[in-house]
PDB file of C-alpha atoms in Angstrom:
ATOM      1  CA  MET A   1      26.458 -10.962 -40.978  1.00 58.00           C
ATOM      2  CA  LYS A   2      25.206  -7.641 -42.448  1.00 67.00           C
ATOM      3  CA  TRP A   3      25.943  -5.402 -44.802  1.00 71.00           C
ATOM      4  CA  GLY A   4      26.706  -2.823 -42.028  1.00 75.00           C
ATOM      5  CA  ASP A   5      30.160  -4.983 -41.526  1.00 70.00           C
ATOM      6  CA  LEU A   6      31.260  -4.827 -44.519  1.00 76.00           C
ATOM      7  CA  TRP A   7      30.873  -1.072 -45.005  1.00 82.00           C
ATOM      8  CA  ALA A   8      32.788  -0.421 -41.500  1.00 78.00           C
ATOM      9  CA  THR A   9      35.538  -1.972 -42.492  1.00 77.00           C
ATOM     10  CA  PHE A  10      35.958  -0.608 -45.696  1.00 82.00           C
ATOM     11  CA  SER A  11      34.709   3.210 -44.398  1.00 85.00           C
ATOM     12  CA  VAL A  12      38.193   2.534 -41.329  1.00 82.00           C
ATOM     13  CA  PHE A  13      40.605   1.024 -44.065  1.00 82.00           C
ATOM     14  CA  GLY A  14      39.791   3.690 -46.809  1.00 88.00           C
ATOM     15  CA  VAL A  15      40.228   6.521 -44.747  1.00 91.00           C
ATOM     16  CA  GLY A  16      43.020   4.806 -43.337  1.00 87.00           C
ATOM     17  CA  ALA A  17      44.619   4.820 -46.399  1.00 87.00           C
ATOM     18  CA  ALA A  18      43.699   7.693 -47.500  1.00 92.00           C
ATOM     19  CA  LEU A  19      46.058   9.149 -45.001  1.00 92.00           C
ATOM     20  CA  THR A  20      48.561   7.218 -45.533  1.00 87.00           C
ATOM     21  CA  PHE A  21      48.757   8.476 -48.862  1.00 88.00           C
ATOM     22  CA  LEU A  22      48.493  12.045 -47.797  1.00 91.00           C
ATOM     23  CA  LEU A  23      50.881  10.915 -45.354  1.00 88.00           C
ATOM     24  CA  MET A  24      53.275   9.510 -48.345  1.00 83.00           C
ATOM     25  CA  LEU A  25      52.855  11.918 -50.407  1.00 84.00           C
ATOM     26  CA  PHE A  26      54.137  15.216 -47.996  1.00 86.00           C
ATOM     27  CA  PHE A  27      56.815  13.427 -45.595  1.00 85.00           C
ATOM     28  CA  SER A  28      58.355  11.059 -47.533  1.00 76.00           C
ATOM     29  CA  PRO A  29      61.686  10.257 -48.767  1.00 77.00           C
ATOM     30  CA  ARG A  30      61.748  10.753 -52.447  1.00 76.00           C
ATOM     31  CA  ASN A  31      64.055   7.801 -52.722  1.00 78.00           C
ATOM     32  CA  SER A  32      62.144   5.537 -50.604  1.00 74.00           C
ATOM     33  CA  PRO A  33      62.375   1.812 -52.115  1.00 76.00           C
ATOM     34  CA  SER A  34      59.588   0.597 -54.307  1.00 77.00           C
ATOM     35  CA  PHE A  35      56.241  -0.621 -52.979  1.00 73.00           C
ATOM     36  CA  PHE A  36      57.094  -3.776 -55.260  1.00 78.00           C
ATOM     37  CA  ALA A  37      60.441  -3.823 -54.045  1.00 82.00           C
ATOM     38  CA  GLN A  38      58.993  -4.689 -50.105  1.00 81.00           C
ATOM     39  CA  PRO A  39      58.845  -8.185 -49.018  1.00 81.00           C
ATOM     40  CA  SER A  40      55.531 -10.271 -49.487  1.00 80.00           C
ATOM     41  CA  TRP A  41      55.168 -11.068 -46.130  1.00 78.00           C
ATOM     42  CA  GLN A  42      55.715  -7.804 -45.309  1.00 80.00           C
ATOM     43  CA  LEU A  43      52.650  -6.608 -47.813  1.00 82.00           C
ATOM     44  CA  LEU A  44      50.989  -9.412 -45.993  1.00 85.00           C
ATOM     45  CA  GLY A  45      49.483  -7.545 -43.161  1.00 81.00           C
ATOM     46  CA  GLY A  46      48.414  -4.869 -45.803  1.00 80.00           C
ATOM     47  CA  VAL A  47      46.063  -8.460 -47.176  1.00 83.00           C
ATOM     48  CA  LEU A  48      45.587  -9.340 -43.476  1.00 87.00           C
ATOM     49  CA  GLY A  49      44.560  -6.482 -41.941  1.00 84.00           C
ATOM     50  CA  PRO A  50      40.795  -5.863 -43.338  1.00 81.00           C
ATOM     51  CA  VAL A  51      40.179 -10.055 -43.233  1.00 86.00           C
ATOM     52  CA  TYR A  52      41.379  -9.889 -39.216  1.00 87.00           C
ATOM     53  CA  VAL A  53      38.890  -6.490 -38.617  1.00 84.00           C
ATOM     54  CA  ILE A  54      36.267  -8.247 -40.452  1.00 83.00           C
ATOM     55  CA  ILE A  55      36.184 -11.348 -38.577  1.00 88.00           C
ATOM     56  CA  LEU A  56      36.460  -9.528 -35.244  1.00 88.00           C
ATOM     57  CA  THR A  57      33.509  -7.739 -36.172  1.00 85.00           C
ATOM     58  CA  ILE A  58      31.136 -10.490 -36.666  1.00 86.00           C
ATOM     59  CA  ALA A  59      32.803 -12.545 -33.972  1.00 89.00           C
ATOM     60  CA  THR A  60      32.769 -10.144 -30.766  1.00 91.00           C
ATOM     61  CA  PRO A  61      28.147 -10.205 -31.073  1.00 90.00           C
ATOM     62  CA  ALA A  62      28.906 -13.721 -30.781  1.00 91.00           C
ATOM     63  CA  ILE A  63      31.700 -14.377 -28.627  1.00 92.00           C
ATOM     64  CA  GLY A  64      31.442 -10.923 -26.556  1.00 92.00           C
ATOM     65  CA  ILE A  65      34.403  -8.353 -25.759  1.00 93.00           C
ATOM     66  CA  ALA A  66      35.655 -10.060 -22.919  1.00 92.00           C
ATOM     67  CA  MET A  67      36.180 -13.533 -24.652  1.00 92.00           C
ATOM     68  CA  THR A  68      37.702 -11.633 -28.258  1.00 93.00           C
ATOM     69  CA  MET A  69      40.301  -9.223 -25.927  1.00 93.00           C
ATOM     70  CA  ILE A  70      41.518 -12.231 -23.720  1.00 92.00           C
ATOM     71  CA  GLY A  71      41.503 -14.266 -27.350  1.00 91.00           C
ATOM     72  CA  ILE A  72      43.434 -11.723 -29.223  1.00 93.00           C
ATOM     73  CA  LEU A  73      46.571 -11.415 -26.160  1.00 92.00           C
ATOM     74  CA  ALA A  74      46.499 -15.117 -26.109  1.00 93.00           C
ATOM     75  CA  GLY A  75      47.039 -15.776 -29.543  1.00 93.00           C
ATOM     76  CA  GLN A  76      49.628 -13.060 -30.107  1.00 93.00           C
ATOM     77  CA  VAL A  77      51.610 -14.593 -27.007  1.00 93.00           C
ATOM     78  CA  PHE A  78      51.386 -17.196 -28.916  1.00 94.00           C
ATOM     79  CA  LYS A  79      52.635 -16.307 -31.636  1.00 94.00           C
ATOM     80  CA  SER A  80      55.715 -13.824 -30.101  1.00 94.00           C
ATOM     81  CA  LEU A  81      56.477 -16.840 -27.928  1.00 95.00           C
ATOM     82  CA  ILE A  82      57.306 -18.696 -30.949  1.00 95.00           C
ATOM     83  CA  ILE A  83      58.961 -15.726 -33.538  1.00 94.00           C
ATOM     84  CA  ASP A  84      61.478 -15.427 -30.080  1.00 94.00           C
ATOM     85  CA  HIS A  85      62.333 -19.303 -29.760  1.00 95.00           C
ATOM     86  CA  TYR A  86      63.583 -19.348 -33.442  1.00 95.00           C
ATOM     87  CA  GLY A  87      64.190 -16.167 -34.241  1.00 94.00           C
ATOM     88  CA  LEU A  88      62.245 -15.468 -37.027  1.00 91.00           C
ATOM     89  CA  LEU A  89      61.787 -12.258 -38.768  1.00 84.00           C
ATOM     90  CA  GLY A  90      65.125 -10.464 -38.168  1.00 86.00           C
ATOM     91  CA  THR A  91      64.669 -10.904 -33.622  1.00 90.00           C
ATOM     92  CA  PRO A  92      67.463 -12.637 -31.602  1.00 94.00           C
ATOM     93  CA  HIS A  93      66.960 -15.837 -30.352  1.00 93.00           C
ATOM     94  CA  ARG A  94      65.250 -15.572 -27.315  1.00 93.00           C
ATOM     95  CA  LYS A  95      64.416 -19.629 -25.817  1.00 93.00           C
ATOM     96  CA  ILE A  96      61.430 -20.783 -24.228  1.00 93.00           C
ATOM     97  CA  ASP A  97      61.514 -20.665 -20.772  1.00 92.00           C
ATOM     98  CA  SER A  98      58.848 -22.147 -18.001  1.00 93.00           C
ATOM     99  CA  LYS A  99      58.294 -18.225 -16.956  1.00 94.00           C
ATOM    100  CA  ARG A 100      56.952 -17.426 -20.701  1.00 92.00           C
ATOM    101  CA  ILE A 101      55.094 -21.658 -20.886  1.00 93.00           C
ATOM    102  CA  ILE A 102      53.319 -20.042 -17.205  1.00 95.00           C
ATOM    103  CA  ALA A 103      52.739 -16.225 -18.751  1.00 92.00           C
ATOM    104  CA  LEU A 104      51.056 -18.261 -21.113  1.00 92.00           C
ATOM    105  CA  GLY A 105      49.579 -20.686 -19.271  1.00 94.00           C
ATOM    106  CA  PHE A 106      47.267 -18.169 -17.285  1.00 94.00           C
ATOM    107  CA  ILE A 107      45.914 -16.297 -20.804  1.00 92.00           C
ATOM    108  CA  ILE A 108      44.890 -19.382 -21.564  1.00 92.00           C
ATOM    109  CA  ALA A 109      43.218 -20.478 -17.907  1.00 94.00           C
ATOM    110  CA  ALA A 110      41.656 -16.613 -18.407  1.00 91.00           C
ATOM    111  CA  LEU A 111      40.515 -18.139 -21.447  1.00 89.00           C
ATOM    112  CA  VAL A 112      38.456 -21.032 -20.223  1.00 91.00           C
ATOM    113  CA  LEU A 113      37.340 -18.847 -17.377  1.00 91.00           C
ATOM    114  CA  VAL A 114      35.435 -16.544 -19.549  1.00 88.00           C
ATOM    115  CA  ALA A 115      33.847 -18.859 -21.572  1.00 86.00           C
ATOM    116  CA  GLN A 116      32.428 -20.897 -18.759  1.00 85.00           C
ATOM    117  CA  GLY A 117      31.246 -17.325 -16.940  1.00 71.00           C
TER     118      GLY A 117
END
């Protein structure tokens, strides 16, 4: 890993944090809930976001942009199927049906085909 990768990640999140701070300072309602009143699972994104960006920054040159994008899509579709099926995070239950499994299968097939190409 190069230091430039970490510096790029720090820059992206540093600028984002500064802009978010300014937006909250000028546009946030004064009676908004405290940072510490938020559920812990919502705060997990702040920790996992930079890790995700660092992994993508390191992995993309090694595996290519196509593999990276299809892998991200496959992970998101799989994760969303699980969240819908069990009704996690306050979403209504939506059973996994054959159409959803076929869609995930096509995404996985694309991942395999791109990996072999």
